[in-house]
Amino acid sequence: MSDKKVELKATPEEEDFRGKYESGKIGDKLLDGYFNAVKELLHESGLANKRNQKFKAIEIGCGEGLSTKRINSFLPKNINLEASEYVEHQIPFAKKNNPGLKVTQESIYELKHKKDSFDVVFLLEVLEHLDFPDQGLAELQRVTKNNGYMVLGVPREPLWRTLNMARGKYWNDLGNTPGHLNHWSTKSLVKFVEKHYGPVIAKRNPIPWTLVLAKKDVTK
């Protein structure tokens, strides 16, 4: 990011993301579908099959760490996971939910990791909150190793808004969840990721999200 002061629309410090991955019976089924898709995309990368090799993974924007806990539950032993979160007061919750796992406080725009640090990066329901999603992906690309991968998930528009309105939420903003600054269909997300990170090699559409597996473009 430039040193020039920029007024951001995103206000993660003021938003309450706690309990984001805790829901009722219907919500739990949707979340199970979501994380099953994450697991399937990780399998598509082929890293889990290379059991004689060790790999490093990170979840960026982990919040209170419930998504991290889910991911870690199905990662094979040859993939070591850590996490990071921008909002400082979320860090203790993330550590409590993931005992022994390294959790770093950092901005997605200025990650505290060296170039080519990770074999796979997870970015789940973060990109829609960013003022500069292109810069966020560029920074993820920097810390991904050559031939590494990113698993990314965002709400699927316009389905997301339609479902919000169907349950009586956010009518004044046509169903848009507060804090969502960006909106993608599956097609537009693939185009955006391929422009700013690398080719999308697999995708999943668990209701009401889009998830993609992308491979780092070493020419960028």
mmCIF file of C-alpha atoms in Angstrom, residues 14 23 26 32 57 69 72 83 103 124 146 167 169 176 186 203 213 220:
data_model
loop_
_atom_site.group_PDB
_atom_site.id
_atom_site.type_symbol
_atom_site.label_atom_id
_atom_site.label_comp_id
_atom_site.label_asym_id
_atom_site.label_seq_id
_atom_site.Cartn_x
_atom_site.Cartn_y
_atom_site.Cartn_z
ATOM 1 C CA GLU A 14 -16.297 -1.689 14.120
ATOM 2 C CA SER A 23 -25.650 -20.811 13.012
ATOM 3 C CA ILE A 26 -30.335 -24.675 8.225
ATOM 4 C CA ASP A 32 -21.122 -27.875 6.083
ATOM 5 C CA ALA A 57 -0.652 -23.075 4.544
ATOM 6 C CA LYS A 69 -10.533 -24.720 13.150
ATOM 7 C CA ASN A 72 -7.372 -27.640 10.285
ATOM 8 C CA ALA A 83 -3.538 -17.966 10.431
ATOM 9 C CA VAL A 103 -1.880 -16.547 14.678
ATOM 10 C CA LEU A 124 -12.686 -17.067 2.959
ATOM 11 C CA ASN A 146 5.664 -20.697 -7.303
ATOM 12 C CA ARG A 167 -35.336 -13.909 5.521
ATOM 13 C CA LYS A 169 -32.725 -8.872 6.286
ATOM 14 C CA ASN A 176 -26.664 -6.319 0.888
ATOM 15 C CA THR A 186 -19.237 -16.870 -10.292
ATOM 16 C CA LYS A 203 -14.623 -24.011 -8.676
ATOM 17 C CA LEU A 213 -9.035 -22.852 -6.502
ATOM 18 C CA LYS A 220 2.689 -11.605 -12.769
#
